[in-house]
XYZ file of C-alpha atoms in Angstrom:
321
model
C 11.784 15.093 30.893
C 12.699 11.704 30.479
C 13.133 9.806 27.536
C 9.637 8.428 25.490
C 10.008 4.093 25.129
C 9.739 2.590 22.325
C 8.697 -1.146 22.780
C 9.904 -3.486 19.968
C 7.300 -6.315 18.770
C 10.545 -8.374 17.786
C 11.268 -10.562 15.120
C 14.982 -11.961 13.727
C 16.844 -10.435 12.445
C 16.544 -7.479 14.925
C 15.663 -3.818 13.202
C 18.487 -1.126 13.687
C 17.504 1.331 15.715
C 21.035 2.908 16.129
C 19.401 6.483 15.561
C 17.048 6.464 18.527
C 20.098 6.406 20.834
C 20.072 9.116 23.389
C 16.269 10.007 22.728
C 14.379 7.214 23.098
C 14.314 4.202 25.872
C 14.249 1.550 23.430
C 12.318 -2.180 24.767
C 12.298 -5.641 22.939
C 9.515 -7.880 23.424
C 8.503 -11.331 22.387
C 5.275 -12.498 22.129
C 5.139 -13.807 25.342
C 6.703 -10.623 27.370
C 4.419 -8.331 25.134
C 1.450 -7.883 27.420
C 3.586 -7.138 30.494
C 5.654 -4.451 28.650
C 2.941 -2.551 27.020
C 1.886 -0.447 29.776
C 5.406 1.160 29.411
C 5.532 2.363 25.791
C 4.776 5.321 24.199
C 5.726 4.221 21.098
C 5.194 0.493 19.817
C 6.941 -1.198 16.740
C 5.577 -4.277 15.450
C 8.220 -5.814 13.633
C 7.140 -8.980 13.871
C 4.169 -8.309 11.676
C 2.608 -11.596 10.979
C 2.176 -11.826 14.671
C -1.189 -11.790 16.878
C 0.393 -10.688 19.924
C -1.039 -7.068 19.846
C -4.637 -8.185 19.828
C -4.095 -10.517 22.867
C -1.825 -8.012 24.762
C -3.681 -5.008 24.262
C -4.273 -2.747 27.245
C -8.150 -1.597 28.504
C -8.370 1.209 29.887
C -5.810 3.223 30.953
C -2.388 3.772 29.715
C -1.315 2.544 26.277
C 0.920 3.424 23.526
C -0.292 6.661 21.350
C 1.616 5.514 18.224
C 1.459 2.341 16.698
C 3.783 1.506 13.885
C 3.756 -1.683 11.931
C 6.797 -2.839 9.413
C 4.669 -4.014 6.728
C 1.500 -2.791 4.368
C -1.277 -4.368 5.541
C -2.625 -2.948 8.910
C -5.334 -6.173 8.996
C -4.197 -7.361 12.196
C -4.104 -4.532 13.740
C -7.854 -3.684 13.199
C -9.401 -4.781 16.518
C -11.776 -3.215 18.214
C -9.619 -2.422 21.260
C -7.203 -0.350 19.102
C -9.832 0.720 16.240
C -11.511 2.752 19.312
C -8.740 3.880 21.117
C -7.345 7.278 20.418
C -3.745 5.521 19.205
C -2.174 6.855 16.077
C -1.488 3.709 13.401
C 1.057 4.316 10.694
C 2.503 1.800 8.232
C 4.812 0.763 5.777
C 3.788 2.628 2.912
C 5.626 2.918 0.266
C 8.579 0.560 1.296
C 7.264 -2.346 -1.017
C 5.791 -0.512 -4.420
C 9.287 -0.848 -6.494
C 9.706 -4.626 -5.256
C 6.742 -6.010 -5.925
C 5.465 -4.451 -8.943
C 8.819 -6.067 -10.266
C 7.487 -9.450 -8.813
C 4.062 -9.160 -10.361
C 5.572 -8.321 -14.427
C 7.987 -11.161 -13.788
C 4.762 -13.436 -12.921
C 3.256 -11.753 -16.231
C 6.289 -12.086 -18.300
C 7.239 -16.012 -16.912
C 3.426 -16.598 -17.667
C 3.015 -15.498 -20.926
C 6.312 -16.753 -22.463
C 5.561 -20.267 -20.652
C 9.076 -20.269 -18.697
C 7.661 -22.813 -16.362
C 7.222 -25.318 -20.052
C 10.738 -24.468 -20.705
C 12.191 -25.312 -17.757
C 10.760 -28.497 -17.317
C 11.495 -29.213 -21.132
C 15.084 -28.611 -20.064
C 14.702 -31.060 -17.358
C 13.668 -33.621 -19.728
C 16.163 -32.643 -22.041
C 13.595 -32.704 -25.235
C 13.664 -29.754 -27.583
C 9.925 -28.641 -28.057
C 9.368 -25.594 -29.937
C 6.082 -23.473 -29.130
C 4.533 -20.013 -29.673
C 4.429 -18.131 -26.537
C 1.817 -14.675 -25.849
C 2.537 -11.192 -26.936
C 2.502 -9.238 -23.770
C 2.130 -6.241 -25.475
C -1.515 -5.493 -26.209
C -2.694 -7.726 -23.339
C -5.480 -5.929 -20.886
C -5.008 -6.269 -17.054
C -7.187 -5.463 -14.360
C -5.480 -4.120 -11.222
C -7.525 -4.308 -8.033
C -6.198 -1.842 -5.674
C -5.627 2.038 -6.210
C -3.153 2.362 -3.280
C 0.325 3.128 -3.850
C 1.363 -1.122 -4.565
C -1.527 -1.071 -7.113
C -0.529 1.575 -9.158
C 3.081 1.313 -8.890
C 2.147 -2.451 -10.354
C 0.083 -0.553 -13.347
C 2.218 1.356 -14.473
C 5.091 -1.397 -14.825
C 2.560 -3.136 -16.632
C 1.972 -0.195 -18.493
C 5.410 0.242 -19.262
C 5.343 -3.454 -20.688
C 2.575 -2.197 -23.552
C -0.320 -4.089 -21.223
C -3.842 -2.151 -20.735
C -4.382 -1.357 -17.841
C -7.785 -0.805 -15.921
C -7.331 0.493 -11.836
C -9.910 -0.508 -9.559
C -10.418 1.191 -6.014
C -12.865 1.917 -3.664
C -14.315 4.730 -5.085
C -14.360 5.682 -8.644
C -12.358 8.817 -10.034
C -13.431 9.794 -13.211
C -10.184 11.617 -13.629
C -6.785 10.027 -13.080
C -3.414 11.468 -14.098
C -1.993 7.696 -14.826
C -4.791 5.640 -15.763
C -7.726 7.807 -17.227
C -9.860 6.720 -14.365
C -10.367 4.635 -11.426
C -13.096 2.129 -11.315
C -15.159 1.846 -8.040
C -15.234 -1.709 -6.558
C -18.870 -2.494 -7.930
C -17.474 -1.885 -11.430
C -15.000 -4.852 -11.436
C -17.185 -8.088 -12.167
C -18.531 -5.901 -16.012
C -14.143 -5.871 -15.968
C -12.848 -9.457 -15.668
C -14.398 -10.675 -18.903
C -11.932 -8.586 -20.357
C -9.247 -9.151 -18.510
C -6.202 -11.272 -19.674
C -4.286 -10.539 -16.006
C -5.919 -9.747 -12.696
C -3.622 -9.250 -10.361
C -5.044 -8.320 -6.547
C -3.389 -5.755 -4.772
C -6.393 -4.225 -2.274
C -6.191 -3.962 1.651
C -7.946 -6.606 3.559
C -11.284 -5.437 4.676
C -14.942 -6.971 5.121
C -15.860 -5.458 1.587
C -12.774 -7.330 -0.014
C -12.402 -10.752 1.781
C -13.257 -13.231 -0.072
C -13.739 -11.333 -2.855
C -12.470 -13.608 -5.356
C -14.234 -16.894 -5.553
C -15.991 -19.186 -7.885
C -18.630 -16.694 -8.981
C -15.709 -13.841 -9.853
C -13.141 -16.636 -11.613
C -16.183 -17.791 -13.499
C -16.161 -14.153 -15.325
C -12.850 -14.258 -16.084
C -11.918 -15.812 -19.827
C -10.357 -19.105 -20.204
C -7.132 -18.063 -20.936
C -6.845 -15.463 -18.572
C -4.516 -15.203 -15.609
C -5.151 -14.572 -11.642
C -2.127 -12.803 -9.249
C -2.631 -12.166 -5.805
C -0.059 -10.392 -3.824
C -2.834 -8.803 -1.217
C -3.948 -10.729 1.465
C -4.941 -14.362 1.402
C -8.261 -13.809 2.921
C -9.072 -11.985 -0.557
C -9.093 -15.081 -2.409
C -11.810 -18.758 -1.614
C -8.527 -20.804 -2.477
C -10.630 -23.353 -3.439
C -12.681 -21.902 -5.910
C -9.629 -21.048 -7.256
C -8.092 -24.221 -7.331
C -10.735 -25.582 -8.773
C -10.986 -23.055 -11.689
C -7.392 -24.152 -12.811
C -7.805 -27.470 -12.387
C -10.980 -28.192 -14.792
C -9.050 -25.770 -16.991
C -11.435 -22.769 -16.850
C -8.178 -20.406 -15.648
C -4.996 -20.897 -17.838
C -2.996 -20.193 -14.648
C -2.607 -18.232 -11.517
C -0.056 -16.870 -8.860
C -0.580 -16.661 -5.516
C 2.249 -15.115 -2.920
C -0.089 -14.599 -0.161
C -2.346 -17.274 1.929
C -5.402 -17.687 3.988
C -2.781 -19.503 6.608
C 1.017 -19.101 6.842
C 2.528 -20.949 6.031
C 0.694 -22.896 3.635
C 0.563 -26.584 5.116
C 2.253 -29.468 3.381
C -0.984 -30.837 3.150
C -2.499 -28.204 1.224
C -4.156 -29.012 -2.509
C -2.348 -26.274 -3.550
C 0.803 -27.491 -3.863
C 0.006 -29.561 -6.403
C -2.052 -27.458 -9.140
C -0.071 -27.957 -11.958
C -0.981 -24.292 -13.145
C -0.198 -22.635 -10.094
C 2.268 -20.712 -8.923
C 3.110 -21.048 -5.045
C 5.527 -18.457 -3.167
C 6.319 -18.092 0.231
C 4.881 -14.326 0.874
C 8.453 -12.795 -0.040
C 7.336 -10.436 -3.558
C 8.495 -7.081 -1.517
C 11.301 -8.419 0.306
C 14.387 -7.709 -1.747
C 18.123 -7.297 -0.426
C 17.905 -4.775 2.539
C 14.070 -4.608 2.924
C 14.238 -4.959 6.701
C 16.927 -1.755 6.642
C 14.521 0.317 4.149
C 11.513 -0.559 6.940
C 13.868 0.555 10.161
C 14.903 4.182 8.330
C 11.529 4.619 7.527
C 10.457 4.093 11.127
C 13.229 6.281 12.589
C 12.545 8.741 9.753
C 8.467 9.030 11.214
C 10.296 8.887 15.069
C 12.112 11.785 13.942
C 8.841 13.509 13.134
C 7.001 12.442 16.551
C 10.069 13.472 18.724
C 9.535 16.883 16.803
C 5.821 17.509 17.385
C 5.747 17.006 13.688
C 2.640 15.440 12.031
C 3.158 11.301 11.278
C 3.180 10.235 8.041
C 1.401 6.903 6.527
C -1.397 7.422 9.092
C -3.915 4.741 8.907
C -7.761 5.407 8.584
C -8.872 2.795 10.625
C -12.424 2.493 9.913
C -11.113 2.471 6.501
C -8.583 -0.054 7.198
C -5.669 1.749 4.857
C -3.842 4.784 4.521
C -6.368 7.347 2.368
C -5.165 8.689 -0.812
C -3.584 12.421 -0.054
């Protein structure tokens, strides 16, 4: 029996694959050689996951891969209708950026509320201004997302002494860390409330866009928007907007509608805004942490084994267990 093939969606640096030696025929493709190496894999590993190529290079009928595995959360570009209605398995990266970037999102919290941004730019100027700063403590934030990221990023706020309210899909009336989980329609009676809303929900049709002027017009004054989804979640506009006529006290945004965000973008210049380059789970050795957890899943495949981090993909995410 020969040896399955793994084709490698590439991307630099290259993953390391050192454990598939000796039981798997291991490919690397760019986007360019994609199509004509697709036919041969069993196995495909998109590691360049901000890429396209799949959609274009996908295979009709006949053979194609019967595992697809993508190196990063979001499965959104991955959710065409060629692969959505083929019989391909699609796992993910679950789990790999929890830690990382519910560390990103408090230090957005914490460098909001204390006004580091004011500091630092005092500093610059080298005047000595005193202010008052917020008590974190006490504060009420609405997290919208009850996947693994979103809760992961609740209870660090939690741990912080912030409120926390979970929003998901469905509503659970019983939830071991929150109390409950608030379905989706629940959320615009929430943002009144809300001093921090950070997003943290898969991309789907029910959630694109989902943030625009009519949500940010709920939200209070002095309140706070994060978004470390997807960029499609947000109008960018309406957002901009809402921070500059002062309506928003300030926002952070780590994910766009287009990557990257152009020089000529508005956004660049909202004085309120924070701007980062997509990079809140990618901490020292992320790219390792993704290739063990794709060998670790190979070694389940290889074994007859069931896959874990399967993707619904009607759903568009990996269901809760």
């Amino acid at each position: 029996m020969s040896a399955p093939c793994v084709l490698v969606l590439d991307d630099n640096p290259l993953p390391r694959l050192d454990r598939l030696k000796g039981r798997a025929r291991v490919l690397h493709a760019d986007e360019s050689s994609l199509a004509e190496l697709l036919p041969e894999a069993d196995v495909l590993l998109v590691w360049n996951f901000t890429s396209d190529a799949v959609r274009d290079a996908w295979p009709g009928p006949g053979r194609r891969p019967v595992w697809v595995h993508t190196a990063s959360a979001g499965v959104d570009r991955l959710l065409f209708p060629g692969l959505m209605t083929s019989d391909t398995v699609v796992t993910n990266a679950r789990g790999v950026f929890d830690g990382p970037i519910s560390e990103y999102v408090a230090g957005l919290v914490l460098a909001m509320a204390k006004d580091f941004r004011g500091s630092w730019e005092l500093q610059r100027q080298r005047r000595w201004r005193h202010r008052e700063t917020r008590k974190v403590t006490g504060t009420r934030a609405v997290v919208v997302g009850s996947g693994p990221i979103g809760r992961r990023i609740g209870r660090t706020l939690t741990a912080l002494g912030v409120e926390v309210e979970l929003v998901g899909r469905q509503e659970r009336a019983q939830d071991a860390d929150f109390g409950r989980v608030h379905a989706s329609e629940a959320l615009p009676g929430l943002l009144p409330e809300a001093d921090w809303v950070v997003c943290a929900a898969p991309l789907t049709p029910q959630t694109r866009g989902m943030f625009d002027a009519r949500a940010f017009a709920l939200m209070k004054q002095d309140a706070h928007f994060v978004n470390i989804g997807r960029g499609p979640h947000v109008v960018e506009d309406d957002l901009a907007d809402a921070l500059l006529e002062h309506r928003l006290a300030g926002a952070a945004l780590d994910v766009f509608g287009e990557e990257p965000l152009a020089e000529s973008s508005r956004l660049w210049d909202v004085p309120t805004l924070f701007v980062s380059p997509h990079m809140s789970g990618d901490t020292l050795g992320w790219r390792d942490d993704l290739a063990e957890q794709f060998c670790d899943n190979f070694d389940r495949w290889h074994a007859g084994e069931p896959l874990l981090n399967v993707v619904d993909k009607k759903l568009g995410y990996v269901p809760h267990s």
